[in-house]
Short mmCIF file of C-alpha atoms (C1' of nucleotides) in Angstrom, two decimals:
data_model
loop_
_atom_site.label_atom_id
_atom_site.label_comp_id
_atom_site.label_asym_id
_atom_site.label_seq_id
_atom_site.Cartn_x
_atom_site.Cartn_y
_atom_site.Cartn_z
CA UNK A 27 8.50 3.77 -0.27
CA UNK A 28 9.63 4.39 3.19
CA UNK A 29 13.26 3.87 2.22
CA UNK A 30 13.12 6.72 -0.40
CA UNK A 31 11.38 8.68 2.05
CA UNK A 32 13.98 8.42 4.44
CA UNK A 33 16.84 8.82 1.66
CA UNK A 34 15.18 12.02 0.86
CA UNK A 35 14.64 13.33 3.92
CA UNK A 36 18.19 13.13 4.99
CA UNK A 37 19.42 14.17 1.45
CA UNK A 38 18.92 17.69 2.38
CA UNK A 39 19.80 17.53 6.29
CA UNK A 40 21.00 14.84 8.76
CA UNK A 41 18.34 13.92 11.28
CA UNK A 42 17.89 11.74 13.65
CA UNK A 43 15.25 9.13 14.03
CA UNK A 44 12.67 11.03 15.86
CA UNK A 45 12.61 13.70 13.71
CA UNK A 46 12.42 11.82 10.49
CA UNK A 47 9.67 10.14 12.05
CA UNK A 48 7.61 12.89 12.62
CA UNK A 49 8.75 14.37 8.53
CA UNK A 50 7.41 10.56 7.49
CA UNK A 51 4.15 11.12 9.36
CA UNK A 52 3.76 14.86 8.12
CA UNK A 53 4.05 13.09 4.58
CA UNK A 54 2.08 10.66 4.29
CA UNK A 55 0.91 9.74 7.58
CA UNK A 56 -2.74 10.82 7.16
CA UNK A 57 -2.88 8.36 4.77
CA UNK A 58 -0.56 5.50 5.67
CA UNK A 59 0.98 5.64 8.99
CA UNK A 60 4.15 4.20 9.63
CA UNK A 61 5.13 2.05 13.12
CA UNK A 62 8.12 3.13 15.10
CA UNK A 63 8.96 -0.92 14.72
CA UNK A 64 8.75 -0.41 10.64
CA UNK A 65 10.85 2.79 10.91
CA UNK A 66 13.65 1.97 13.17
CA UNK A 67 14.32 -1.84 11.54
CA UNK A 68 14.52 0.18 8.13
CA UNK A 69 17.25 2.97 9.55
CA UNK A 70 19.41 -0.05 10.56
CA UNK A 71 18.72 -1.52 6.76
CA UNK A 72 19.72 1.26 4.89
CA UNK A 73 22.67 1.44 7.49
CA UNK A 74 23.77 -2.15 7.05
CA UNK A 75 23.57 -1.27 3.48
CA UNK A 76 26.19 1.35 3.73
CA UNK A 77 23.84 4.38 2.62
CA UNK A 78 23.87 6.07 6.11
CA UNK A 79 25.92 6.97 8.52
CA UNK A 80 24.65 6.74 12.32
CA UNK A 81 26.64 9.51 14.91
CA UNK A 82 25.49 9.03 18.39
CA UNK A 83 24.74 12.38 20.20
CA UNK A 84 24.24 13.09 24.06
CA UNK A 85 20.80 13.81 24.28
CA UNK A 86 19.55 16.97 23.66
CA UNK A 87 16.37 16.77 25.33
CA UNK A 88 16.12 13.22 26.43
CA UNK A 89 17.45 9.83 25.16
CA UNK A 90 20.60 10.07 23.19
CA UNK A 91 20.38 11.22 19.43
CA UNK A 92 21.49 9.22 16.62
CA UNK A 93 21.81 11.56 14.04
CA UNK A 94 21.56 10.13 10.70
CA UNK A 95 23.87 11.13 7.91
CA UNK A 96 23.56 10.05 4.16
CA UNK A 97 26.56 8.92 2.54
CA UNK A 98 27.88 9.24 -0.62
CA UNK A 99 26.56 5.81 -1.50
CA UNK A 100 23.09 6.49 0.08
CA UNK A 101 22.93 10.36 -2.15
CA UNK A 102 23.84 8.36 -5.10
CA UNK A 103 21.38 5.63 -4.44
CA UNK A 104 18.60 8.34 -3.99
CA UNK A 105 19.20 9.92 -6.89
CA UNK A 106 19.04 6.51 -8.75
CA UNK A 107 15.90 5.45 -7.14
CA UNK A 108 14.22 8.62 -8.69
CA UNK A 109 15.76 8.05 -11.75
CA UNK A 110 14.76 4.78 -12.34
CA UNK A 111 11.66 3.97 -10.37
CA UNK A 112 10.14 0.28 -10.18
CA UNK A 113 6.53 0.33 -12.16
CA UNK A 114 5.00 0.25 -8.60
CA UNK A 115 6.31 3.88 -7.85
CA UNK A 116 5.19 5.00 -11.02
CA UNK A 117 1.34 3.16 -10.86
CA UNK A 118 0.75 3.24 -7.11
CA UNK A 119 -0.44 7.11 -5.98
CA UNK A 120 1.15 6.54 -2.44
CA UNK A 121 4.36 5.84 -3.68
CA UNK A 122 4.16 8.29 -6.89
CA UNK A 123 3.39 11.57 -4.27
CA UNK A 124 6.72 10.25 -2.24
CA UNK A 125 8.99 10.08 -5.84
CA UNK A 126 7.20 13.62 -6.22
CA UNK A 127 8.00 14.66 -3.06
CA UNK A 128 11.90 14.37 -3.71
CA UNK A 129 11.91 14.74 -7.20
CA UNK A 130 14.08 17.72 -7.19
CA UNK A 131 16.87 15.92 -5.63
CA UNK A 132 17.62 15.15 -9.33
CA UNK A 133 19.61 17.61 -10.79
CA UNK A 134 18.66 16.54 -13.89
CA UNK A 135 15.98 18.19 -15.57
CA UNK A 136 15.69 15.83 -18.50
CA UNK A 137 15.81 13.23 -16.20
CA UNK A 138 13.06 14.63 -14.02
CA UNK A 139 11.11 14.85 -17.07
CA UNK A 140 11.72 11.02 -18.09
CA UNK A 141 9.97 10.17 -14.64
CA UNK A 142 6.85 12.31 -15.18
CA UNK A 143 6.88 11.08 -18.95
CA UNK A 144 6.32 7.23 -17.73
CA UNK A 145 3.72 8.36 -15.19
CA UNK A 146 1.97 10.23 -18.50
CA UNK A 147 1.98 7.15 -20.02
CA UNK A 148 0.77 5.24 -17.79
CA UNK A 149 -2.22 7.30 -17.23
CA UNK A 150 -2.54 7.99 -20.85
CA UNK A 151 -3.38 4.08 -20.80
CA UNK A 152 -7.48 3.21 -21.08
CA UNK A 153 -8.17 1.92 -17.82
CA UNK A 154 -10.97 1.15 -15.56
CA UNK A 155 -11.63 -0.10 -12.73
CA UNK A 156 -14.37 -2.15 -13.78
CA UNK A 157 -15.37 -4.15 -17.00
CA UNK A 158 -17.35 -5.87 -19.23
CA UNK A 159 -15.58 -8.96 -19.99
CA UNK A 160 -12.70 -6.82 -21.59
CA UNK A 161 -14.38 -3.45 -22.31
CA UNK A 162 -14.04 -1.15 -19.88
CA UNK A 163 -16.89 -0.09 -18.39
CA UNK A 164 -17.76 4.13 -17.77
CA UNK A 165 -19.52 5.54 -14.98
CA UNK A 166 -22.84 6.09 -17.07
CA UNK A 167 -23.16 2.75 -17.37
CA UNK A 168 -22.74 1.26 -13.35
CA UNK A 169 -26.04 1.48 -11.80
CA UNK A 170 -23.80 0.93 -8.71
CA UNK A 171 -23.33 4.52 -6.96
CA UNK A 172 -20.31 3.64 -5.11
CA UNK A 173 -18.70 2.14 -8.02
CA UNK A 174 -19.83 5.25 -10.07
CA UNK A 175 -18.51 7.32 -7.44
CA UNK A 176 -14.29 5.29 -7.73
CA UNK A 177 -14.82 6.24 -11.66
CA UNK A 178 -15.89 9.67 -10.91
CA UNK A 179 -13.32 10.16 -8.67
CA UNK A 180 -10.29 8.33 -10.07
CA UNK A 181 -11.39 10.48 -13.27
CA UNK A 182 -11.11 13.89 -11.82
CA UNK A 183 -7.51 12.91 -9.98
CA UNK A 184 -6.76 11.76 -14.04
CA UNK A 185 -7.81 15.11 -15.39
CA UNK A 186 -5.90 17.34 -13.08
CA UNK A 187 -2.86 15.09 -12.85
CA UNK A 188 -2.77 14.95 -16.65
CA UNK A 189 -3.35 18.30 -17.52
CA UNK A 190 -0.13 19.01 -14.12
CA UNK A 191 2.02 17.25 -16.18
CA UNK A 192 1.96 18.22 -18.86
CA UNK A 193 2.33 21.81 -18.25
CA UNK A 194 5.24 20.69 -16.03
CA UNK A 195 6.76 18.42 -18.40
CA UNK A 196 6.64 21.80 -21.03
CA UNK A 197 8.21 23.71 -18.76
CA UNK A 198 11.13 21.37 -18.12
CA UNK A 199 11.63 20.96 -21.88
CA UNK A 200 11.28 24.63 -22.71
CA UNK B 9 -7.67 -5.33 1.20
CA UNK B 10 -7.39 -8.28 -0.98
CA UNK B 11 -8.83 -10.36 1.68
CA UNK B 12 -11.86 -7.67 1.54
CA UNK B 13 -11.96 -8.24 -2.36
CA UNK B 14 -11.89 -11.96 -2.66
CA UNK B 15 -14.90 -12.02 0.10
CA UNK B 16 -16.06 -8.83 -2.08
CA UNK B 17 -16.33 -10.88 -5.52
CA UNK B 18 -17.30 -14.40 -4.28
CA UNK B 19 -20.47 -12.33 -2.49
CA UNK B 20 -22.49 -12.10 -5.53
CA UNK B 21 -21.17 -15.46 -7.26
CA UNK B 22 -18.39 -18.11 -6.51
CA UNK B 23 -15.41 -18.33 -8.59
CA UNK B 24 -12.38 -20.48 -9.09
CA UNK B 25 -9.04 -19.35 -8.16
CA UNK B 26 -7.44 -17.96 -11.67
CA UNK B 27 -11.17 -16.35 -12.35
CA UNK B 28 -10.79 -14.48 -9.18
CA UNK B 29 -7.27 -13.38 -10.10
CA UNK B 30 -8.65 -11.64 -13.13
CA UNK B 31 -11.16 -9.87 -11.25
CA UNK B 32 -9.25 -8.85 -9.03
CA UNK B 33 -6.31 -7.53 -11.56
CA UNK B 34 -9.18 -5.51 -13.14
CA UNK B 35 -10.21 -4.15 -10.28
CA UNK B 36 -6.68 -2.92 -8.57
CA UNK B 37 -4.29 -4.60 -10.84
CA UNK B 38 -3.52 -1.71 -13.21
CA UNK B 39 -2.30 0.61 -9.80
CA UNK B 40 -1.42 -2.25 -7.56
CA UNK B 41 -0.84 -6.21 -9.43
CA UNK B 42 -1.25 -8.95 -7.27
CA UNK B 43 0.67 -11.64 -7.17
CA UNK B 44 -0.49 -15.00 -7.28
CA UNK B 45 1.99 -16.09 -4.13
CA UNK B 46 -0.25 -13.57 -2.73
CA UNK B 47 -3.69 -14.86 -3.41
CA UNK B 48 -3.59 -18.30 -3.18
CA UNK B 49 -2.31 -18.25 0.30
CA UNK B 50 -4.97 -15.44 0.66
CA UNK B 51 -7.63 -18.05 -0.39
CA UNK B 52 -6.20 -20.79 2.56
CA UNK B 53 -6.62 -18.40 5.15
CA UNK B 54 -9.89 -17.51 4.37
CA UNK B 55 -10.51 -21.04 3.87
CA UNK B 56 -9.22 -21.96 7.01
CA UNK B 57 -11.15 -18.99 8.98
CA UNK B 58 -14.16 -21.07 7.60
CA UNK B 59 -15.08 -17.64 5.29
CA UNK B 60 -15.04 -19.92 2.41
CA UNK B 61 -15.45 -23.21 1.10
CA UNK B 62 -13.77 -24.59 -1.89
CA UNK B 63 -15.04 -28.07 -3.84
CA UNK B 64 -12.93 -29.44 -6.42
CA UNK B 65 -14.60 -29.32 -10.64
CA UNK B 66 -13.20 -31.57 -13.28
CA UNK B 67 -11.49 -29.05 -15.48
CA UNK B 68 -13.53 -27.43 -17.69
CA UNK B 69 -10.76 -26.32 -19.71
CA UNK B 70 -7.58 -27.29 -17.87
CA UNK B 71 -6.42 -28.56 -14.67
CA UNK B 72 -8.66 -29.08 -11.75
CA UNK B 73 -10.69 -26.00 -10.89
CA UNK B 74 -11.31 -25.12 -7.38
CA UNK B 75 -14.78 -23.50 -7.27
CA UNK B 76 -15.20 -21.10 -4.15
CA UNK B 77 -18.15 -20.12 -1.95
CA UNK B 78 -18.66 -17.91 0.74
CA UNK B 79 -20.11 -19.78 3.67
CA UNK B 80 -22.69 -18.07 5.94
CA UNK B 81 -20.17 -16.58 8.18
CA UNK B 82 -18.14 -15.72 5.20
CA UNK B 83 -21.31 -13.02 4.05
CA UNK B 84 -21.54 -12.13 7.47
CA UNK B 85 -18.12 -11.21 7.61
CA UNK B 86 -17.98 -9.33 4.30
CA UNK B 87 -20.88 -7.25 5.77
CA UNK B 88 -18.57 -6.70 9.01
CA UNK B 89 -15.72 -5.67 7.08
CA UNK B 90 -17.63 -2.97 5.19
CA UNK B 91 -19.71 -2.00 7.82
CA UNK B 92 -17.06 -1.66 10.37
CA UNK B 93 -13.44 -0.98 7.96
CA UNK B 94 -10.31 -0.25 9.77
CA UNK B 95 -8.71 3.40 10.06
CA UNK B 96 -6.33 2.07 7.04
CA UNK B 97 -9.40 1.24 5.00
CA UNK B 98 -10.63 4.99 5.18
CA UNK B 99 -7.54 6.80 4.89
CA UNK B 100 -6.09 5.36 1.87
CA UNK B 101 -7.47 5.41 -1.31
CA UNK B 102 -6.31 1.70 -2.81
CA UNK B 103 -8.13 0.78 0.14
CA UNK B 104 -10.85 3.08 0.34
CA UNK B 105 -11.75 2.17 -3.25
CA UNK B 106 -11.97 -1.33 -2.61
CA UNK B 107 -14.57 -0.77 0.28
CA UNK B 108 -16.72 1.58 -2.19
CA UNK B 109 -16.42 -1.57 -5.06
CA UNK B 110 -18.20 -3.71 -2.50
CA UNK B 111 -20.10 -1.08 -0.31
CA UNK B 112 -23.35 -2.01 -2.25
CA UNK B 113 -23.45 -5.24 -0.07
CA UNK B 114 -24.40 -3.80 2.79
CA UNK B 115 -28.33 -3.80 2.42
CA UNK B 116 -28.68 -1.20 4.99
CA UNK B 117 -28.50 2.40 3.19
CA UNK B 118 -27.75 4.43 6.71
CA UNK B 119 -25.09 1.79 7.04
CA UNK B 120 -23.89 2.20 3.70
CA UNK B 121 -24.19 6.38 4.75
CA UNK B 122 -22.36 5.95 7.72
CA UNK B 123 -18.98 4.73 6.02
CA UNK B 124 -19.08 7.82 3.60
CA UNK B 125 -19.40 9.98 6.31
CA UNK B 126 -15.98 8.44 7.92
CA UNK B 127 -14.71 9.27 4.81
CA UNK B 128 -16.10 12.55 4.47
CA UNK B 129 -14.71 13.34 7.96
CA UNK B 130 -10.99 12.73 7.03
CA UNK B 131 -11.35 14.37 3.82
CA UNK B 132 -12.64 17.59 5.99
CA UNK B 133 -9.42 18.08 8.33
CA UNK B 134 -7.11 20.08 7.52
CA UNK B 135 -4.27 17.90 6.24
CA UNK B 136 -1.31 18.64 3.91
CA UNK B 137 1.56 16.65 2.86
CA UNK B 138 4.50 19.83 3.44
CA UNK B 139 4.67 21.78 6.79
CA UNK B 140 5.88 24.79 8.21
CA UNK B 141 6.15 23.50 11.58
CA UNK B 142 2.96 22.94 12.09
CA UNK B 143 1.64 24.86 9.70
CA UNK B 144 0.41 23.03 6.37
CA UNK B 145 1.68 24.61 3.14
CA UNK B 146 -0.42 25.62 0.45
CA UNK B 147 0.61 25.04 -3.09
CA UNK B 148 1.56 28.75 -3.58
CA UNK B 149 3.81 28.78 -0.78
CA UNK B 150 5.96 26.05 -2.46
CA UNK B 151 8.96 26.71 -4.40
CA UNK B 152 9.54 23.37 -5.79
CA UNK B 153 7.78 22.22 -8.72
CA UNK B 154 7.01 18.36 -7.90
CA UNK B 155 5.11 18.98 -4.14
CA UNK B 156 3.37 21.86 -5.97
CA UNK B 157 1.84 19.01 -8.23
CA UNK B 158 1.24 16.58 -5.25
CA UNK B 159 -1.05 19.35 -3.59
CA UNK B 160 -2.72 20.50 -7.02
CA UNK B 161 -3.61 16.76 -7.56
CA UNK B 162 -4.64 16.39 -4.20
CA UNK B 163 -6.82 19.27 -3.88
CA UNK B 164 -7.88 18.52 -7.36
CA UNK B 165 -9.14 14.81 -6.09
CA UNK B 166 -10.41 15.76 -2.61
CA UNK B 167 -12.11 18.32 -4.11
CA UNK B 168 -14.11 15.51 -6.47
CA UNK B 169 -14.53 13.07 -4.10
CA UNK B 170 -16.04 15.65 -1.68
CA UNK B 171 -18.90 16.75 -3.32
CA UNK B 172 -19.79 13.51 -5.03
CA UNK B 173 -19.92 11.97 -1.26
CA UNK B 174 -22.01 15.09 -0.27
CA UNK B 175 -24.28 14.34 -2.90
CA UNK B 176 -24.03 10.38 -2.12
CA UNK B 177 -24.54 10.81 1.35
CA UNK B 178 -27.64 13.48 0.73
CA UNK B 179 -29.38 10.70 -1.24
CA UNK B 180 -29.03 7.97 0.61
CA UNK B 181 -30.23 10.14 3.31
CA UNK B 182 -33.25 11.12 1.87
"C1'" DA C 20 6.32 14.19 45.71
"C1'" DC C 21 3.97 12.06 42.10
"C1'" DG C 22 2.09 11.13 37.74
"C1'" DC C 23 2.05 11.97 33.03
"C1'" DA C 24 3.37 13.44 28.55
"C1'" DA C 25 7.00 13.99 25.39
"C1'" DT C 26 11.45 12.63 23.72
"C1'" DA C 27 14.21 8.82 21.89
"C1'" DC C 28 15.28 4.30 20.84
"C1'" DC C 29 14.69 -0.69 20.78
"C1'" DT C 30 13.05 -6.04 20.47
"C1'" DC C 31 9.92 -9.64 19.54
"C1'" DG C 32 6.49 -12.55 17.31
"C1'" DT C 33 3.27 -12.67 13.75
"C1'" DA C 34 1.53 -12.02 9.44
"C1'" DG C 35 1.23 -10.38 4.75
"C1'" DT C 36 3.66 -9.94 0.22
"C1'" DC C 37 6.73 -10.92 -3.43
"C1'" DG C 38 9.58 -13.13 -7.02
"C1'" DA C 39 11.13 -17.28 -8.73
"C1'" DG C 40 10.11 -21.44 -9.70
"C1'" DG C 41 7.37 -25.89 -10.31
"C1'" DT C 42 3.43 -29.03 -12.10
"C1'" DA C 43 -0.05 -30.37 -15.25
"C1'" DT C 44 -3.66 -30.00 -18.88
"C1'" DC C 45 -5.64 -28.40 -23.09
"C1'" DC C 46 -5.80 -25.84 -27.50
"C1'" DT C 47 -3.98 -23.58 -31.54
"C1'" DC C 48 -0.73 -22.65 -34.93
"C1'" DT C 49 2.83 -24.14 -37.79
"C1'" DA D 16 4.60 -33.73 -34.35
"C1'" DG D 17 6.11 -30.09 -31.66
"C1'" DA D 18 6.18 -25.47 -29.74
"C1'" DG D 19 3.98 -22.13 -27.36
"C1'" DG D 20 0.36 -20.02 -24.89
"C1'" DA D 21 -3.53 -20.06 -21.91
"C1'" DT D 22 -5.63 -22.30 -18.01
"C1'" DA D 23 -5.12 -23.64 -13.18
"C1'" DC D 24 -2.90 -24.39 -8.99
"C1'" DC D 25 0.96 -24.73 -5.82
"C1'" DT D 26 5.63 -24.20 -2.73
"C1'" DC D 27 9.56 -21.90 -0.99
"C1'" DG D 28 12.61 -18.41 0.91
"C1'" DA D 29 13.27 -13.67 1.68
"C1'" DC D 30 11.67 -9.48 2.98
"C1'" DT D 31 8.68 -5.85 4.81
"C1'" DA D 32 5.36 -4.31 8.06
"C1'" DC D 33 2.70 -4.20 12.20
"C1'" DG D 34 1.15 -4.23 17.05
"C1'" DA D 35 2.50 -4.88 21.57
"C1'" DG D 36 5.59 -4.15 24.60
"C1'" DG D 37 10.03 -2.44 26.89
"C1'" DT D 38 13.77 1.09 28.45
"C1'" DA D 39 15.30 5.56 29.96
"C1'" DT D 40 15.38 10.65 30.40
"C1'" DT D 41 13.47 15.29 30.87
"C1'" DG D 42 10.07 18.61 32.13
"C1'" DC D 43 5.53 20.21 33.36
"C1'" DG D 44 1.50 20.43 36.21
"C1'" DT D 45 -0.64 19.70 40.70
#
DNA sequence: ACGCAATACCTCGTAGTCGAGGTATCCTCT
DNA sequence: AGAGGATACCTCGACTACGAGGTATTGCGT
């Protein structure tokens, strides 16, 4: 999740680490927050890995720069990483919002619309959070309010995220 | 978080291993599987805190079941966790529901009042996931499709979840 | 002149997580 | 009789993530 973040940060402009940082946090740091010692260790992955390029730049401002550059392995491997996300991208919301959040790096629209097809279906799936023995249980029936609350909840996200992508996956067909 | 829900489920019953699992899959496993690798390590550490003590049943049906029991500090814990969760806990929602499947524990209803309103309060400040400099974005201003989902569905859930924990909080208030 | 915040990057140890694989029992279906 | 699936638990290596801490520069306020 951070690694596409990063890929699709620098897909549109290089950056350097600071400043990606602060894009990351802007994202999805109110929700998950991410360490300088997760951030930095995963720049000198993706490096390692060939899909960025580092330039080192007399400081600006303070410390020296090292402005981050995607190559043409790391643009490829961006757009294949939105193309084919792993189940957890599609299931989990944090990581769904960051595919989202690049999704138009594929030029594709057919195969932006394959992505938000398998997130349909997996939300078209009956599930709960909580059950008896196998049948899933609604939010009439918990006499717990908190639990009734995650159903409540989780079922309004459902609604409007169902009824977004549809419209959205319309609009790319038509 | 899966510590929280092991300590969570054993609370109102103990449970072998493999039951646990299935809880637990029910519970977050359709957004978020867990891995065995992951809980029965999960289940020696708690073991090993002294959260939890584990006495070996003939197999019922198979192998050697491990039944498992929250010892005294074990509850107490539990009750620490919800009453007191980490900034993580709050801010995201896999977390965040987990706390509100177990919240019920805590006996005390201003407690239980308490963690909403933590909740309540992030929900309340202004927070987007695309800037303008410092300036959040609302989902007019965007041009691109995909983010313009990611806010609908996010206004669409924090809009949900904030008035059911309004209501929540009024009547455990009153 | 001094401290402090912001910029900018880094290392280290620890701990949590995962996938792949292993072991063994029991039951059902063929 | 044998295969396969469910039950039930475990180890191992690799990877990711985190908090705590460190380094160095610039600029602002007092």
């Amino acid at each position: 999740m951070l690694e596409l973040a990063i890929l699709g940060f620098l897909y549109d402009a290089p950056l350097h680490g600071y400043e990606l940082r602060k894009r990351i946090t802007a994202l999805t740091g109110h929700v998950r927050p991410v360490a300088e010692s997760t951030l930095y260790p995963a720049i000198k992955r993706l490096e390692k890995a060939g899909l960025l390029a580092r330039a080192t730049q007399p400081g600006s401002v303070a410390a020296p720069r090292h402005v981050l550059t995607l190559t043409e392995e790391g643009r490829q491997e961006l757009r294949r990483r939105l193309a084919e996300p792993a189940q957890r991208d599609i299931t989990d919301e944090n990581r769904w919002f960051t595919v989202l959040a690049f999704l138009r790096h594929l030029d594709d629209s057919a195969a932006q619309a394959a992505v938000l097809r398998r997130r349909l279906a997996f939300l078209e799936e009956p599930a709960s959070f909580f059950y008896d023995g196998d049948r899933p249980l609604r939010a009439e029936e918990l006499d717990d309010p908190f639990r009734r609350g995650v159903l409540t909840i989780a079922r309004a996200t459902s609604r409007a995220e169902l009824s977004w992508l549809r419209d959205t996956i319309r609009s790319l067909d038509g």
